[in-house]
XYZ file of N, CA and C in Angstrom:
363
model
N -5.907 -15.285 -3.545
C -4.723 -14.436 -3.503
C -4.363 -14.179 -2.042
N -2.840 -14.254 -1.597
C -2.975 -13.980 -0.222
C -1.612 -12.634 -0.447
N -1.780 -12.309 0.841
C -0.826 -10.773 0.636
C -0.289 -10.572 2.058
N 1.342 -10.833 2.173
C 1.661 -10.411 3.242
C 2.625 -9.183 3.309
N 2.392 -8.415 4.465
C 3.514 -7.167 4.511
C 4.660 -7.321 5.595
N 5.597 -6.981 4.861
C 6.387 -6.932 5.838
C 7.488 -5.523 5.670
N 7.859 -5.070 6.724
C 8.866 -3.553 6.820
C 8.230 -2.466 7.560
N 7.468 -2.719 8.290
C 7.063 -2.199 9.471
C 8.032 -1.857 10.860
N 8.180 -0.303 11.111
C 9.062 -0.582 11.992
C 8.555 0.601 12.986
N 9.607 1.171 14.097
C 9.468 2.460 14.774
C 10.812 3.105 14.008
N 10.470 4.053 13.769
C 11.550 5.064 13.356
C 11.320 6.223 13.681
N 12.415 7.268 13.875
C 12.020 9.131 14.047
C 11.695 9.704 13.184
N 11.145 10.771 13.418
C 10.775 11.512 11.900
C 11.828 12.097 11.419
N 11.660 11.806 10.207
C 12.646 12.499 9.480
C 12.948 11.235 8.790
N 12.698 9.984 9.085
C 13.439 8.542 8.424
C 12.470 8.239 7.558
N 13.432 7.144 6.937
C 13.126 6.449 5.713
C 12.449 4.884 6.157
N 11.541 3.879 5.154
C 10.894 2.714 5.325
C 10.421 1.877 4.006
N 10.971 0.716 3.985
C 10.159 0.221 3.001
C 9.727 -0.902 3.126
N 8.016 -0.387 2.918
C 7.156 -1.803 2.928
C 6.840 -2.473 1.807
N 7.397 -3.516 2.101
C 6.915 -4.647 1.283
C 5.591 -5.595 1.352
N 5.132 -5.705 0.252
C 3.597 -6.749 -0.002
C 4.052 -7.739 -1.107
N 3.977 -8.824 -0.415
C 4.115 -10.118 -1.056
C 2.848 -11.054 -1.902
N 2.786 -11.199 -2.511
C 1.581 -11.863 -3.183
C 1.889 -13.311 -3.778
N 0.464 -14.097 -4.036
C 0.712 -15.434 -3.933
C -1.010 -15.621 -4.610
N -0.729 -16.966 -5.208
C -2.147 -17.562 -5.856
C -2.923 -16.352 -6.836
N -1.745 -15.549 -7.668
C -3.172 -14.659 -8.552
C -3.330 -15.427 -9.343
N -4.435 -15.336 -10.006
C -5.576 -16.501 -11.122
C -5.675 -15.633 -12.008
N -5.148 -14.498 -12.570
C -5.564 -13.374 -13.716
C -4.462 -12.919 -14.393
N -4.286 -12.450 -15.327
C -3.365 -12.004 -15.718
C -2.694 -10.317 -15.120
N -3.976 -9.565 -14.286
C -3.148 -8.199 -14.012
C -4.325 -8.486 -12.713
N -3.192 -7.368 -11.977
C -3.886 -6.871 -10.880
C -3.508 -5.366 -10.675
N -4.469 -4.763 -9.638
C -4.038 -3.899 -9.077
C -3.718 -4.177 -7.585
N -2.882 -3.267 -7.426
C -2.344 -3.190 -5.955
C -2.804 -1.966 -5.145
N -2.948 -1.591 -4.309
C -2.723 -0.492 -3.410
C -2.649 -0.557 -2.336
N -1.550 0.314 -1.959
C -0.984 0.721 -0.116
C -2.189 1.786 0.925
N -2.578 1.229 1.657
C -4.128 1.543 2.646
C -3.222 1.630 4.130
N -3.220 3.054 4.832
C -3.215 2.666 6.250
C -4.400 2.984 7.005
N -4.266 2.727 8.147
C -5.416 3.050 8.920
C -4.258 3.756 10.607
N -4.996 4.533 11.528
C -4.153 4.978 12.700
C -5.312 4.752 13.365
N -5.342 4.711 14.665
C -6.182 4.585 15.779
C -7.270 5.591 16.296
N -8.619 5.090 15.768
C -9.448 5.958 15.693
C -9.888 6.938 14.162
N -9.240 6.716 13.116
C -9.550 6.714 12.112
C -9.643 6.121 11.361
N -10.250 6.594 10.155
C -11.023 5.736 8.856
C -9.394 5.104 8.404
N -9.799 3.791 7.534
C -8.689 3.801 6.687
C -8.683 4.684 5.798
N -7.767 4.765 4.895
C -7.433 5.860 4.018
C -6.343 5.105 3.160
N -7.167 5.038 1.579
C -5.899 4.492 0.350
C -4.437 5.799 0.461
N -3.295 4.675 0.213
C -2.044 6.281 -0.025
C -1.710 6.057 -1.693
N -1.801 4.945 -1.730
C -0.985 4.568 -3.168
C -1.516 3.609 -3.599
N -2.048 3.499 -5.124
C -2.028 2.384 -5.801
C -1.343 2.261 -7.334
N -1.404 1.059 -7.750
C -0.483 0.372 -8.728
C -1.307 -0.084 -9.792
N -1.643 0.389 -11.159
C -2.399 -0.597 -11.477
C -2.055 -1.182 -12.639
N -3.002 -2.019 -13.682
C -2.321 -2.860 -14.362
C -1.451 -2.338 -14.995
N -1.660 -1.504 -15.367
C -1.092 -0.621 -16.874
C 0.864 0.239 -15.899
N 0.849 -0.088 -14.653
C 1.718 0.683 -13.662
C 1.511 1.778 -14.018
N 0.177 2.279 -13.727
C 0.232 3.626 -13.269
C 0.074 3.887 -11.840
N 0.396 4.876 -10.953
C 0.127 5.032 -9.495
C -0.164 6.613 -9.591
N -1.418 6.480 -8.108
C -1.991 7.143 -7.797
C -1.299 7.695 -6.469
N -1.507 8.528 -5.487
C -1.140 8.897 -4.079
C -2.181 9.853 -3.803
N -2.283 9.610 -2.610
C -3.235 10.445 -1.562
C -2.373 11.813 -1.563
N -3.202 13.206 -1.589
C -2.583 14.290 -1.233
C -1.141 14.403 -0.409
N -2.072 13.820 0.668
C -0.890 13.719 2.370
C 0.649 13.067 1.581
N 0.571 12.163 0.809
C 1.726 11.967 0.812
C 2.214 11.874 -0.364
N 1.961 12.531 -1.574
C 2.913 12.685 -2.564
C 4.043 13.394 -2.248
N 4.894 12.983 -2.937
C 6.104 13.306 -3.180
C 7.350 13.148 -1.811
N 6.260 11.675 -0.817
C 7.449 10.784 0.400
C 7.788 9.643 -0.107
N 6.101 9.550 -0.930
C 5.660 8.303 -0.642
C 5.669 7.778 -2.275
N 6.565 6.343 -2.301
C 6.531 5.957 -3.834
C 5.909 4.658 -3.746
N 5.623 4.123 -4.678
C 5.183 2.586 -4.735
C 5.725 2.346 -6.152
N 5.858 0.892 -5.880
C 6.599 0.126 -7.194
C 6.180 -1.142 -7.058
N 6.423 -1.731 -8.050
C 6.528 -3.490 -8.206
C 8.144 -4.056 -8.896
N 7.516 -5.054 -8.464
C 8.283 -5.933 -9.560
C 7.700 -7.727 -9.940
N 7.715 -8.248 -10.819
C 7.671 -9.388 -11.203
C 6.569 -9.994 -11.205
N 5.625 -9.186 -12.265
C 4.308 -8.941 -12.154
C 3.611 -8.781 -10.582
N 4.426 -7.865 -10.178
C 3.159 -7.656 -8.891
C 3.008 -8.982 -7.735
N 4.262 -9.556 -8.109
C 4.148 -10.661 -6.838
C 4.924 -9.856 -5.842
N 5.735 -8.795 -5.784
C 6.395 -7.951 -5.197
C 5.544 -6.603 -4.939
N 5.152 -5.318 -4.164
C 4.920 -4.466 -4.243
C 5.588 -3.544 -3.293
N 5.803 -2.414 -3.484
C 6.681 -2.038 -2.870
C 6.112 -0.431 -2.380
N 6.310 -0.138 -0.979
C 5.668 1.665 -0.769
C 7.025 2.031 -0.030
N 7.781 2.691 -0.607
C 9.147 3.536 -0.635
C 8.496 4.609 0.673
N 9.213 4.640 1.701
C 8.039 6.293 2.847
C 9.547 6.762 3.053
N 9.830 7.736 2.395
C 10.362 9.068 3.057
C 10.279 9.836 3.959
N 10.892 11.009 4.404
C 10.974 12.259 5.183
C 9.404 11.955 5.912
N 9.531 10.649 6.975
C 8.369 10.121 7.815
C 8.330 11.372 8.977
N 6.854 11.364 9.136
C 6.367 12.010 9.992
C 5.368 11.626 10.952
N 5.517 12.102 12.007
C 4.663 11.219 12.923
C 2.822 10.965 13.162
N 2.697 11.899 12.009
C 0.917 11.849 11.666
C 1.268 10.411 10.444
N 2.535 9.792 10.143
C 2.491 8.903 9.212
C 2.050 7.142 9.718
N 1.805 7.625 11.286
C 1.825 6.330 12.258
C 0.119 5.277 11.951
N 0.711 4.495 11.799
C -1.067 3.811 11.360
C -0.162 1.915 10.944
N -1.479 1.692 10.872
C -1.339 0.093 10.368
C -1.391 0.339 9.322
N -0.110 -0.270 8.447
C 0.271 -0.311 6.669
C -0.732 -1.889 6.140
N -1.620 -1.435 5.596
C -2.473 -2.883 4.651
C -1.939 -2.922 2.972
N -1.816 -3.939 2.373
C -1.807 -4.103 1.093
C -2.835 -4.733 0.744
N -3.539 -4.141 -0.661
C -5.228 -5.004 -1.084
C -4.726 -5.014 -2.616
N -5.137 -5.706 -2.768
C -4.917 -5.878 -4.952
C -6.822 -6.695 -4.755
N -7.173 -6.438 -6.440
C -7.976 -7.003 -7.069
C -8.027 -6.826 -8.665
N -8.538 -7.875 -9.075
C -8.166 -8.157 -10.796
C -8.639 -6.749 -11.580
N -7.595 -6.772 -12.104
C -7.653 -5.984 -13.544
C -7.684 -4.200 -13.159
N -8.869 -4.040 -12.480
C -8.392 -2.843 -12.342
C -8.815 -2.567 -10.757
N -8.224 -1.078 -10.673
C -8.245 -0.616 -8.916
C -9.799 -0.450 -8.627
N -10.205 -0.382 -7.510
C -11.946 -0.177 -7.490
C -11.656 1.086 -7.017
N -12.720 1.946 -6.943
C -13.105 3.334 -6.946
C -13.094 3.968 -5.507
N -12.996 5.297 -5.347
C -13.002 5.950 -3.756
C -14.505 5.019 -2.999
N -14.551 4.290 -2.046
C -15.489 3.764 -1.722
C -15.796 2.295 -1.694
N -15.104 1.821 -2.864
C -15.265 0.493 -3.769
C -14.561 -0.471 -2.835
N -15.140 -1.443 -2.906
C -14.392 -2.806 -1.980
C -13.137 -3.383 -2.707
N -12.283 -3.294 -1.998
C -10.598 -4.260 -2.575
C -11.290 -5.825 -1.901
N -11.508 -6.983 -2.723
C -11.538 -8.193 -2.625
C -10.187 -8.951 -1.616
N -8.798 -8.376 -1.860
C -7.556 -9.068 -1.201
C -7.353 -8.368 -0.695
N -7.271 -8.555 0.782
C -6.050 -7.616 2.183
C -5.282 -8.688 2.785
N -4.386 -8.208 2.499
C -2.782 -8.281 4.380
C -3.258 -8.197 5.463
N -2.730 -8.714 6.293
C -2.857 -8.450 7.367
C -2.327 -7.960 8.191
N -1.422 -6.396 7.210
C -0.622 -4.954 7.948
C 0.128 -5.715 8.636
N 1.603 -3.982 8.286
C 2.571 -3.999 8.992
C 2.394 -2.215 10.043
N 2.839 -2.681 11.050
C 2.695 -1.418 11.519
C 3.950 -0.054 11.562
N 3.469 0.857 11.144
C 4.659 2.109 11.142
C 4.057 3.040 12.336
N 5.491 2.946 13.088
C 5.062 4.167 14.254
C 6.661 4.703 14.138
N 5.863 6.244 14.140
C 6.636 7.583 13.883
C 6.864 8.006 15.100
N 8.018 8.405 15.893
C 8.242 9.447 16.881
C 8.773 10.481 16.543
N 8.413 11.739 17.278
C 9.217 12.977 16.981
C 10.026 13.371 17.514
């Protein structure tokens, strides 16, 4: 499976972004997806995931900026970022693995190789 992102940009706070994750070669019938950033000097941190059934999850920090979607079984994925803020600045990763999402801790098998979002205020 390979996964690229693209919609990475600089924007001010207060703006809008949407990253896209592209997918290619799945061998299964479902996957999960989820949106992972990481910022400089911290852990990564999952924001959103997708899973077979389209249900999504979000990290505290950003419910209700931050949406994720698909389309066309998940060869598309999509993280909608709203009313951006500049603690929102980090490298955007997309990871999927079959069938279902793995757990707080759990290894995602497929990563991107990030788009970056930097926030100014």
């Amino acid at each position: 499976v390979q996964l690229v992102e693209s919609g990475g940009g600089s924007v001010q706070s207060g703006g809008s972004l949407r990253l896209s994750c592209a997918a290619s070669g799945y061998t299964y019938s479902a996957y999960c997806v989820g949106w992972f950033r990481q910022a400089p000097g911290k852990e990564r941190e999952a924001v959103a995931t997708i899973d077979n059934f389209d249900a999504t999850t979000y990290a505290d920090s950003v419910k209700g900026r931050f949406t994720i979607s698909q389309v066309n079984a998940k060869t598309t994925v999509y993280l909608q970022i709203d009313s951006l803020k500049p603690e929102d600045t980090a490298m955007y990763y997309c990871a999927a693995d079959a069938f279902f999402c793995p757990g707080p801790g759990e290894t995602w098998e497929f990563w991107g190789q990030g788009t970056q979002v930097t926030v100014s205020s």
